[in-house]
């Protein structure tokens, strides 16, 4: 059984369904065989902050939709997921879906990176 502790930091101007995010993360954790107490930090930020993080940690001066920062293996705290709300909003419009749907997708994408599942 997964017991998720989700710490969400988001400016009040970035409206999204926190319960939907929690449910999506819990479902994805179960689907990927995770069990027990799991802690994840989620930050919803603007373009300036995501660009700053991308430059600091990846040496790329650009805006991106989601960044993940995993912690050491075996820890209950999986790591941090950072989502750029303005970018998520643009992508939602591009894909003709709700911002909440895009944020759910990005959170799950970020979770996969925390679990060590990567793409090219």
mmCIF file of N, CA and C in Angstrom:
data_model
loop_
_atom_site.group_PDB
_atom_site.id
_atom_site.type_symbol
_atom_site.label_atom_id
_atom_site.label_comp_id
_atom_site.label_asym_id
_atom_site.label_seq_id
_atom_site.Cartn_x
_atom_site.Cartn_y
_atom_site.Cartn_z
ATOM 1 N N UNK A 1 0.845 -1.191 0.000
ATOM 2 C CA UNK A 1 0.000 0.000 0.000
ATOM 3 C C UNK A 1 0.884 1.246 0.000
ATOM 4 N N UNK A 2 0.577 2.162 -0.871
ATOM 5 C CA UNK A 2 1.330 3.409 -0.975
ATOM 6 C C UNK A 2 0.714 4.453 -0.056
ATOM 7 N N UNK A 3 1.573 5.072 0.739
ATOM 8 C CA UNK A 3 1.148 6.220 1.541
ATOM 9 C C UNK A 3 1.993 7.403 1.070
ATOM 10 N N UNK A 4 1.381 8.267 0.276
ATOM 11 C CA UNK A 4 2.089 9.384 -0.342
ATOM 12 C C UNK A 4 2.004 10.628 0.518
ATOM 13 N N UNK A 5 3.172 11.179 0.816
ATOM 14 C CA UNK A 5 3.228 12.507 1.424
ATOM 15 C C UNK A 5 3.694 13.456 0.325
ATOM 16 N N UNK A 6 2.800 14.331 -0.097
ATOM 17 C CA UNK A 6 3.076 15.246 -1.197
ATOM 18 C C UNK A 6 3.132 16.665 -0.667
ATOM 19 N N UNK A 7 4.296 17.282 -0.800
ATOM 20 C CA UNK A 7 4.499 18.665 -0.374
ATOM 21 C C UNK A 7 4.417 19.545 -1.620
ATOM 22 N N UNK A 8 3.365 20.349 -1.714
ATOM 23 C CA UNK A 8 3.154 21.192 -2.895
ATOM 24 C C UNK A 8 3.439 22.647 -2.558
ATOM 25 N N UNK A 9 4.290 23.255 -3.389
ATOM 26 C CA UNK A 9 4.568 24.684 -3.278
ATOM 27 C C UNK A 9 4.154 25.324 -4.593
ATOM 28 N N UNK A 10 3.201 26.240 -4.508
ATOM 29 C CA UNK A 10 2.731 26.907 -5.719
ATOM 30 C C UNK A 10 2.174 28.273 -5.361
ATOM 31 N N UNK A 11 2.483 29.248 -6.185
ATOM 32 C CA UNK A 11 1.914 30.580 -6.053
ATOM 33 C C UNK A 11 0.407 30.480 -6.282
ATOM 34 N N UNK A 12 -0.367 31.256 -5.552
ATOM 35 C CA UNK A 12 -1.832 31.192 -5.649
ATOM 36 C C UNK A 12 -2.351 31.533 -7.049
ATOM 37 N N UNK A 13 -1.561 32.228 -7.849
ATOM 38 C CA UNK A 13 -2.024 32.567 -9.207
ATOM 39 C C UNK A 13 -1.998 31.360 -10.143
ATOM 40 N N UNK A 14 -1.315 30.287 -9.725
ATOM 41 C CA UNK A 14 -1.248 29.071 -10.534
ATOM 42 C C UNK A 14 -2.284 28.078 -10.025
ATOM 43 N N UNK A 15 -3.492 28.183 -10.550
ATOM 44 C CA UNK A 15 -4.580 27.324 -10.099
ATOM 45 C C UNK A 15 -4.544 25.957 -10.761
ATOM 46 N N UNK A 16 -4.636 24.923 -9.944
ATOM 47 C CA UNK A 16 -4.693 23.558 -10.457
ATOM 48 C C UNK A 16 -5.314 22.668 -9.386
ATOM 49 N N UNK A 17 -5.746 21.498 -9.800
ATOM 50 C CA UNK A 17 -6.437 20.558 -8.920
ATOM 51 C C UNK A 17 -5.418 19.699 -8.163
ATOM 52 N N UNK A 18 -5.168 20.053 -6.922
ATOM 53 C CA UNK A 18 -4.178 19.339 -6.104
ATOM 54 C C UNK A 18 -4.581 17.891 -5.848
ATOM 55 N N UNK A 19 -5.871 17.649 -5.658
ATOM 56 C CA UNK A 19 -6.329 16.274 -5.431
ATOM 57 C C UNK A 19 -6.092 15.401 -6.657
ATOM 58 N N UNK A 20 -6.308 15.975 -7.822
ATOM 59 C CA UNK A 20 -6.066 15.230 -9.067
ATOM 60 C C UNK A 20 -4.597 14.840 -9.176
ATOM 61 N N UNK A 21 -3.708 15.754 -8.817
ATOM 62 C CA UNK A 21 -2.270 15.483 -8.846
ATOM 63 C C UNK A 21 -1.933 14.354 -7.875
ATOM 64 N N UNK A 22 -2.447 14.439 -6.665
ATOM 65 C CA UNK A 22 -2.186 13.407 -5.647
ATOM 66 C C UNK A 22 -2.672 12.033 -6.120
ATOM 67 N N UNK A 23 -3.893 11.992 -6.669
ATOM 68 C CA UNK A 23 -4.454 10.727 -7.149
ATOM 69 C C UNK A 23 -3.637 10.156 -8.305
ATOM 70 N N UNK A 24 -3.205 11.007 -9.228
ATOM 71 C CA UNK A 24 -2.411 10.551 -10.372
ATOM 72 C C UNK A 24 -1.067 9.997 -9.914
ATOM 73 N N UNK A 25 -0.424 10.680 -8.974
ATOM 74 C CA UNK A 25 0.859 10.202 -8.462
ATOM 75 C C UNK A 25 0.705 8.872 -7.738
ATOM 76 N N UNK A 26 -0.313 8.761 -6.906
ATOM 77 C CA UNK A 26 -0.544 7.516 -6.169
ATOM 78 C C UNK A 26 -0.773 6.359 -7.135
ATOM 79 N N UNK A 27 -1.604 6.583 -8.140
ATOM 80 C CA UNK A 27 -1.884 5.543 -9.139
ATOM 81 C C UNK A 27 -0.610 5.138 -9.876
ATOM 82 N N UNK A 28 0.187 6.117 -10.297
ATOM 83 C CA UNK A 28 1.424 5.828 -11.025
ATOM 84 C C UNK A 28 2.429 5.086 -10.142
ATOM 85 N N UNK A 29 2.507 5.444 -8.872
ATOM 86 C CA UNK A 29 3.412 4.750 -7.950
ATOM 87 C C UNK A 29 3.020 3.279 -7.826
ATOM 88 N N UNK A 30 1.734 3.020 -7.680
ATOM 89 C CA UNK A 30 1.243 1.638 -7.574
ATOM 90 C C UNK A 30 1.534 0.875 -8.866
ATOM 91 N N UNK A 31 1.267 1.506 -10.009
ATOM 92 C CA UNK A 31 1.502 0.862 -11.311
ATOM 93 C C UNK A 31 2.969 0.503 -11.518
ATOM 94 N N UNK A 32 3.868 1.230 -10.867
ATOM 95 C CA UNK A 32 5.304 0.971 -11.015
ATOM 96 C C UNK A 32 5.881 0.223 -9.821
ATOM 97 N N UNK A 33 5.006 -0.464 -9.087
ATOM 98 C CA UNK A 33 5.448 -1.378 -8.039
ATOM 99 C C UNK A 33 5.988 -0.741 -6.781
ATOM 100 N N UNK A 34 5.661 0.510 -6.543
ATOM 101 C CA UNK A 34 6.135 1.189 -5.338
ATOM 102 C C UNK A 34 5.208 0.866 -4.172
ATOM 103 N N UNK A 35 5.781 0.850 -2.974
ATOM 104 C CA UNK A 35 5.021 0.482 -1.788
ATOM 105 C C UNK A 35 5.560 1.247 -0.586
ATOM 106 N N UNK A 36 4.725 1.416 0.415
ATOM 107 C CA UNK A 36 5.158 2.042 1.661
ATOM 108 C C UNK A 36 5.023 3.552 1.647
ATOM 109 N N UNK A 37 5.763 4.183 2.552
ATOM 110 C CA UNK A 37 5.738 5.641 2.689
ATOM 111 C C UNK A 37 6.631 6.273 1.632
ATOM 112 N N UNK A 38 6.061 7.168 0.868
ATOM 113 C CA UNK A 38 6.804 7.851 -0.193
ATOM 114 C C UNK A 38 6.525 9.338 -0.089
ATOM 115 N N UNK A 39 7.604 10.102 -0.175
ATOM 116 C CA UNK A 39 7.504 11.554 -0.070
ATOM 117 C C UNK A 39 8.003 12.186 -1.366
ATOM 118 N N UNK A 40 7.224 13.125 -1.877
ATOM 119 C CA UNK A 40 7.584 13.856 -3.095
ATOM 120 C C UNK A 40 7.300 15.330 -2.865
ATOM 121 N N UNK A 41 8.208 16.160 -3.345
ATOM 122 C CA UNK A 41 8.014 17.602 -3.305
ATOM 123 C C UNK A 41 7.667 18.071 -4.720
ATOM 124 N N UNK A 42 6.610 18.858 -4.841
ATOM 125 C CA UNK A 42 6.184 19.400 -6.130
ATOM 126 C C UNK A 42 6.150 20.915 -6.041
ATOM 127 N N UNK A 43 6.846 21.561 -6.963
ATOM 128 C CA UNK A 43 6.824 23.024 -7.045
ATOM 129 C C UNK A 43 6.263 23.430 -8.398
ATOM 130 N N UNK A 44 5.323 24.352 -8.373
ATOM 131 C CA UNK A 44 4.763 24.922 -9.599
ATOM 132 C C UNK A 44 5.316 26.340 -9.684
ATOM 133 N N UNK A 45 6.085 26.601 -10.729
ATOM 134 C CA UNK A 45 6.831 27.858 -10.818
ATOM 135 C C UNK A 45 6.564 28.558 -12.145
ATOM 136 N N UNK A 46 7.114 29.759 -12.253
ATOM 137 C CA UNK A 46 7.026 30.533 -13.480
ATOM 138 C C UNK A 46 8.236 30.298 -14.372
ATOM 139 N N UNK A 47 8.262 31.005 -15.491
ATOM 140 C CA UNK A 47 9.322 30.826 -16.484
ATOM 141 C C UNK A 47 10.701 31.229 -15.974
ATOM 142 N N UNK A 48 10.765 32.318 -15.220
ATOM 143 C CA UNK A 48 12.062 32.782 -14.729
ATOM 144 C C UNK A 48 12.730 31.720 -13.848
ATOM 145 N N UNK A 49 11.957 31.131 -12.941
ATOM 146 C CA UNK A 49 12.503 30.142 -12.008
ATOM 147 C C UNK A 49 12.906 28.852 -12.719
ATOM 148 N N UNK A 50 12.090 28.364 -13.642
ATOM 149 C CA UNK A 50 12.426 27.112 -14.332
ATOM 150 C C UNK A 50 13.657 27.315 -15.214
ATOM 151 N N UNK A 51 13.768 28.496 -15.825
ATOM 152 C CA UNK A 51 14.947 28.803 -16.645
ATOM 153 C C UNK A 51 16.200 28.832 -15.768
ATOM 154 N N UNK A 52 16.074 29.439 -14.606
ATOM 155 C CA UNK A 52 17.190 29.512 -13.654
ATOM 156 C C UNK A 52 17.646 28.101 -13.245
ATOM 157 N N UNK A 53 16.714 27.221 -12.940
ATOM 158 C CA UNK A 53 17.042 25.844 -12.552
ATOM 159 C C UNK A 53 17.655 25.066 -13.715
ATOM 160 N N UNK A 54 17.102 25.242 -14.900
ATOM 161 C CA UNK A 54 17.612 24.541 -16.087
ATOM 162 C C UNK A 54 19.049 24.970 -16.379
ATOM 163 N N UNK A 55 19.324 26.253 -16.203
ATOM 164 C CA UNK A 55 20.679 26.750 -16.444
ATOM 165 C C UNK A 55 21.637 26.256 -15.364
ATOM 166 N N UNK A 56 21.209 26.302 -14.110
ATOM 167 C CA UNK A 56 22.066 25.908 -12.990
ATOM 168 C C UNK A 56 22.421 24.418 -13.029
ATOM 169 N N UNK A 57 21.441 23.570 -13.292
ATOM 170 C CA UNK A 57 21.659 22.127 -13.183
ATOM 171 C C UNK A 57 21.921 21.412 -14.505
ATOM 172 N N UNK A 58 21.536 22.042 -15.632
ATOM 173 C CA UNK A 58 21.701 21.387 -16.925
ATOM 174 C C UNK A 58 22.500 22.234 -17.915
ATOM 175 N N UNK A 59 22.937 23.410 -17.468
ATOM 176 C CA UNK A 59 23.730 24.323 -18.289
ATOM 177 C C UNK A 59 23.027 24.685 -19.605
ATOM 178 N N UNK A 60 21.701 24.797 -19.543
ATOM 179 C CA UNK A 60 20.910 25.202 -20.704
ATOM 180 C C UNK A 60 20.048 26.396 -20.316
ATOM 181 N N UNK A 61 20.158 27.473 -21.067
ATOM 182 C CA UNK A 61 19.407 28.691 -20.778
ATOM 183 C C UNK A 61 18.100 28.674 -21.562
ATOM 184 N N UNK A 62 17.125 27.912 -21.033
ATOM 185 C CA UNK A 62 15.852 27.781 -21.730
ATOM 186 C C UNK A 62 14.742 27.421 -20.751
ATOM 187 N N UNK A 63 13.524 27.681 -21.190
ATOM 188 C CA UNK A 63 12.337 27.297 -20.426
ATOM 189 C C UNK A 63 11.989 25.862 -20.808
ATOM 190 N N UNK A 64 11.595 25.086 -19.820
ATOM 191 C CA UNK A 64 11.147 23.716 -20.059
ATOM 192 C C UNK A 64 9.860 23.481 -19.283
ATOM 193 N N UNK A 65 9.198 22.380 -19.543
ATOM 194 C CA UNK A 65 7.924 22.122 -18.877
ATOM 195 C C UNK A 65 8.075 21.476 -17.509
ATOM 196 N N UNK A 66 9.003 20.534 -17.361
ATOM 197 C CA UNK A 66 9.147 19.812 -16.095
ATOM 198 C C UNK A 66 10.604 19.428 -15.863
ATOM 199 N N UNK A 67 11.024 19.531 -14.626
ATOM 200 C CA UNK A 67 12.341 19.072 -14.191
ATOM 201 C C UNK A 67 12.147 18.141 -13.004
ATOM 202 N N UNK A 68 13.008 17.143 -12.904
ATOM 203 C CA UNK A 68 12.968 16.208 -11.776
ATOM 204 C C UNK A 68 14.341 16.134 -11.144
ATOM 205 N N UNK A 69 14.339 16.067 -9.828
ATOM 206 C CA UNK A 69 15.579 15.981 -9.067
ATOM 207 C C UNK A 69 15.464 14.819 -8.087
ATOM 208 N N UNK A 70 15.898 13.617 -8.513
ATOM 209 C CA UNK A 70 15.790 12.453 -7.631
ATOM 210 C C UNK A 70 16.787 12.520 -6.483
ATOM 211 N N UNK A 71 16.411 11.909 -5.376
ATOM 212 C CA UNK A 71 17.311 11.781 -4.236
ATOM 213 C C UNK A 71 17.888 10.377 -4.239
ATOM 214 N N UNK A 72 18.741 10.090 -3.277
ATOM 215 C CA UNK A 72 19.430 8.807 -3.221
ATOM 216 C C UNK A 72 18.466 7.628 -3.209
ATOM 217 N N UNK A 73 18.909 6.514 -3.795
ATOM 218 C CA UNK A 73 18.125 5.278 -3.790
ATOM 219 C C UNK A 73 17.857 4.820 -2.369
ATOM 220 N N UNK A 74 16.679 4.247 -2.179
ATOM 221 C CA UNK A 74 16.333 3.681 -0.887
ATOM 222 C C UNK A 74 15.714 4.654 0.091
ATOM 223 N N UNK A 75 15.668 5.895 -0.262
ATOM 224 C CA UNK A 75 15.085 6.898 0.624
ATOM 225 C C UNK A 75 13.572 6.963 0.417
ATOM 226 N N UNK A 76 12.845 7.255 1.500
ATOM 227 C CA UNK A 76 11.394 7.439 1.389
ATOM 228 C C UNK A 76 11.091 8.685 0.557
ATOM 229 N N UNK A 77 11.981 9.692 0.656
ATOM 230 C CA UNK A 77 11.828 10.913 -0.135
ATOM 231 C C UNK A 77 12.382 10.640 -1.527
ATOM 232 N N UNK A 78 11.490 10.508 -2.517
ATOM 233 C CA UNK A 78 11.937 10.215 -3.879
ATOM 234 C C UNK A 78 12.669 11.392 -4.500
ATOM 235 N N UNK A 79 12.172 12.604 -4.257
ATOM 236 C CA UNK A 79 12.812 13.770 -4.841
ATOM 237 C C UNK A 79 11.832 14.886 -5.122
ATOM 238 N N UNK A 80 12.275 15.791 -5.979
ATOM 239 C CA UNK A 80 11.520 17.001 -6.294
ATOM 240 C C UNK A 80 11.108 17.005 -7.762
ATOM 241 N N UNK A 81 9.893 17.457 -8.000
ATOM 242 C CA UNK A 81 9.393 17.689 -9.350
ATOM 243 C C UNK A 81 9.061 19.176 -9.440
ATOM 244 N N UNK A 82 9.528 19.816 -10.504
ATOM 245 C CA UNK A 82 9.267 21.244 -10.712
ATOM 246 C C UNK A 82 8.575 21.397 -12.067
ATOM 247 N N UNK A 83 7.420 22.049 -12.053
ATOM 248 C CA UNK A 83 6.651 22.262 -13.281
ATOM 249 C C UNK A 83 6.513 23.757 -13.540
ATOM 250 N N UNK A 84 6.719 24.144 -14.791
ATOM 251 C CA UNK A 84 6.533 25.534 -15.211
ATOM 252 C C UNK A 84 5.073 25.714 -15.642
ATOM 253 N N UNK A 85 4.308 26.432 -14.827
ATOM 254 C CA UNK A 85 2.875 26.602 -15.098
ATOM 255 C C UNK A 85 2.607 27.275 -16.452
ATOM 256 N N UNK A 86 3.286 28.389 -16.774
ATOM 257 C CA UNK A 86 3.004 29.014 -18.078
ATOM 258 C C UNK A 86 3.284 28.072 -19.256
ATOM 259 N N UNK A 87 4.340 27.275 -19.151
ATOM 260 C CA UNK A 87 4.649 26.322 -20.224
ATOM 261 C C UNK A 87 3.589 25.219 -20.282
ATOM 262 N N UNK A 88 3.154 24.739 -19.120
ATOM 263 C CA UNK A 88 2.096 23.722 -19.071
ATOM 264 C C UNK A 88 0.811 24.266 -19.700
ATOM 265 N N UNK A 89 0.520 25.526 -19.437
ATOM 266 C CA UNK A 89 -0.682 26.154 -19.997
ATOM 267 C C UNK A 89 -0.586 26.240 -21.522
ATOM 268 N N UNK A 90 0.586 26.626 -22.034
ATOM 269 C CA UNK A 90 0.785 26.690 -23.489
ATOM 270 C C UNK A 90 0.618 25.303 -24.119
ATOM 271 N N UNK A 91 1.209 24.309 -23.481
ATOM 272 C CA UNK A 91 1.128 22.947 -24.015
ATOM 273 C C UNK A 91 -0.301 22.417 -23.962
ATOM 274 N N UNK A 92 -1.030 22.762 -22.927
ATOM 275 C CA UNK A 92 -2.433 22.342 -22.830
ATOM 276 C C UNK A 92 -3.226 22.918 -24.004
ATOM 277 N N UNK A 93 -2.989 24.180 -24.316
ATOM 278 C CA UNK A 93 -3.677 24.812 -25.445
ATOM 279 C C UNK A 93 -3.273 24.132 -26.751
ATOM 280 N N UNK A 94 -1.984 23.838 -26.892
ATOM 281 C CA UNK A 94 -1.470 23.195 -28.100
ATOM 282 C C UNK A 94 -2.099 21.812 -28.310
ATOM 283 N N UNK A 95 -2.274 21.067 -27.226
ATOM 284 C CA UNK A 95 -2.806 19.700 -27.308
ATOM 285 C C UNK A 95 -4.319 19.651 -27.084
ATOM 286 N N UNK A 96 -4.940 20.829 -26.975
ATOM 287 C CA UNK A 96 -6.391 20.935 -26.807
ATOM 288 C C UNK A 96 -6.885 20.141 -25.594
ATOM 289 N N UNK A 97 -6.232 20.390 -24.464
ATOM 290 C CA UNK A 97 -6.680 19.761 -23.226
ATOM 291 C C UNK A 97 -6.636 20.768 -22.093
ATOM 292 N N UNK A 98 -7.215 20.391 -20.980
ATOM 293 C CA UNK A 98 -7.244 21.259 -19.807
ATOM 294 C C UNK A 98 -5.855 21.396 -19.197
ATOM 295 N N UNK A 99 -5.606 22.524 -18.556
ATOM 296 C CA UNK A 99 -4.331 22.724 -17.864
ATOM 297 C C UNK A 99 -4.144 21.641 -16.803
ATOM 298 N N UNK A 100 -5.209 21.272 -16.099
ATOM 299 C CA UNK A 100 -5.110 20.202 -15.098
ATOM 300 C C UNK A 100 -4.668 18.880 -15.722
ATOM 301 N N UNK A 101 -5.125 18.598 -16.928
ATOM 302 C CA UNK A 101 -4.700 17.368 -17.615
ATOM 303 C C UNK A 101 -3.217 17.428 -17.952
ATOM 304 N N UNK A 102 -2.757 18.581 -18.395
ATOM 305 C CA UNK A 102 -1.342 18.741 -18.742
ATOM 306 C C UNK A 102 -0.470 18.643 -17.495
ATOM 307 N N UNK A 103 -0.895 19.269 -16.420
ATOM 308 C CA UNK A 103 -0.127 19.190 -15.172
ATOM 309 C C UNK A 103 -0.081 17.747 -14.677
ATOM 310 N N UNK A 104 -1.191 17.041 -14.762
ATOM 311 C CA UNK A 104 -1.206 15.623 -14.376
ATOM 312 C C UNK A 104 -0.197 14.834 -15.214
ATOM 313 N N UNK A 105 -0.195 15.058 -16.523
ATOM 314 C CA UNK A 105 0.749 14.386 -17.414
ATOM 315 C C UNK A 105 2.191 14.709 -17.025
ATOM 316 N N UNK A 106 2.479 15.986 -16.798
ATOM 317 C CA UNK A 106 3.844 16.403 -16.476
ATOM 318 C C UNK A 106 4.302 15.871 -15.123
ATOM 319 N N UNK A 107 3.402 15.843 -14.148
ATOM 320 C CA UNK A 107 3.742 15.304 -12.827
ATOM 321 C C UNK A 107 4.098 13.824 -12.948
ATOM 322 N N UNK A 108 3.308 13.080 -13.706
ATOM 323 C CA UNK A 108 3.592 11.650 -13.887
ATOM 324 C C UNK A 108 4.888 11.445 -14.669
ATOM 325 N N UNK A 109 5.136 12.291 -15.648
ATOM 326 C CA UNK A 109 6.395 12.241 -16.400
ATOM 327 C C UNK A 109 7.576 12.489 -15.454
ATOM 328 N N UNK A 110 7.441 13.505 -14.617
ATOM 329 C CA UNK A 110 8.488 13.799 -13.641
ATOM 330 C C UNK A 110 8.692 12.656 -12.664
ATOM 331 N N UNK A 111 7.604 12.019 -12.244
ATOM 332 C CA UNK A 111 7.699 10.879 -11.333
ATOM 333 C C UNK A 111 8.500 9.743 -11.959
ATOM 334 N N UNK A 112 8.263 9.469 -13.234
ATOM 335 C CA UNK A 112 9.013 8.405 -13.905
ATOM 336 C C UNK A 112 10.510 8.670 -13.836
ATOM 337 N N UNK A 113 10.906 9.918 -14.003
ATOM 338 C CA UNK A 113 12.329 10.263 -13.878
ATOM 339 C C UNK A 113 12.821 10.021 -12.454
ATOM 340 N N UNK A 114 12.002 10.344 -11.459
ATOM 341 C CA UNK A 114 12.396 10.083 -10.070
ATOM 342 C C UNK A 114 12.584 8.591 -9.826
ATOM 343 N N UNK A 115 11.818 7.773 -10.533
ATOM 344 C CA UNK A 115 11.908 6.317 -10.383
ATOM 345 C C UNK A 115 13.018 5.710 -11.239
ATOM 346 N N UNK A 116 13.727 6.562 -11.988
ATOM 347 C CA UNK A 116 14.835 6.074 -12.805
ATOM 348 C C UNK A 116 14.447 5.644 -14.201
ATOM 349 N N UNK A 117 13.239 5.992 -14.620
ATOM 350 C CA UNK A 117 12.772 5.660 -15.968
ATOM 351 C C UNK A 117 12.970 6.901 -16.830
ATOM 352 N N UNK A 118 13.844 6.796 -17.824
ATOM 353 C CA UNK A 118 14.222 7.967 -18.628
ATOM 354 C C UNK A 118 13.928 7.733 -20.106
ATOM 355 N N UNK A 119 13.978 8.803 -20.864
ATOM 356 C CA UNK A 119 13.782 8.752 -22.311
ATOM 357 C C UNK A 119 14.940 9.463 -22.977
ATOM 358 N N UNK A 120 15.018 9.334 -24.288
ATOM 359 C CA UNK A 120 16.079 10.025 -25.043
ATOM 360 C C UNK A 120 15.613 11.386 -25.470
#
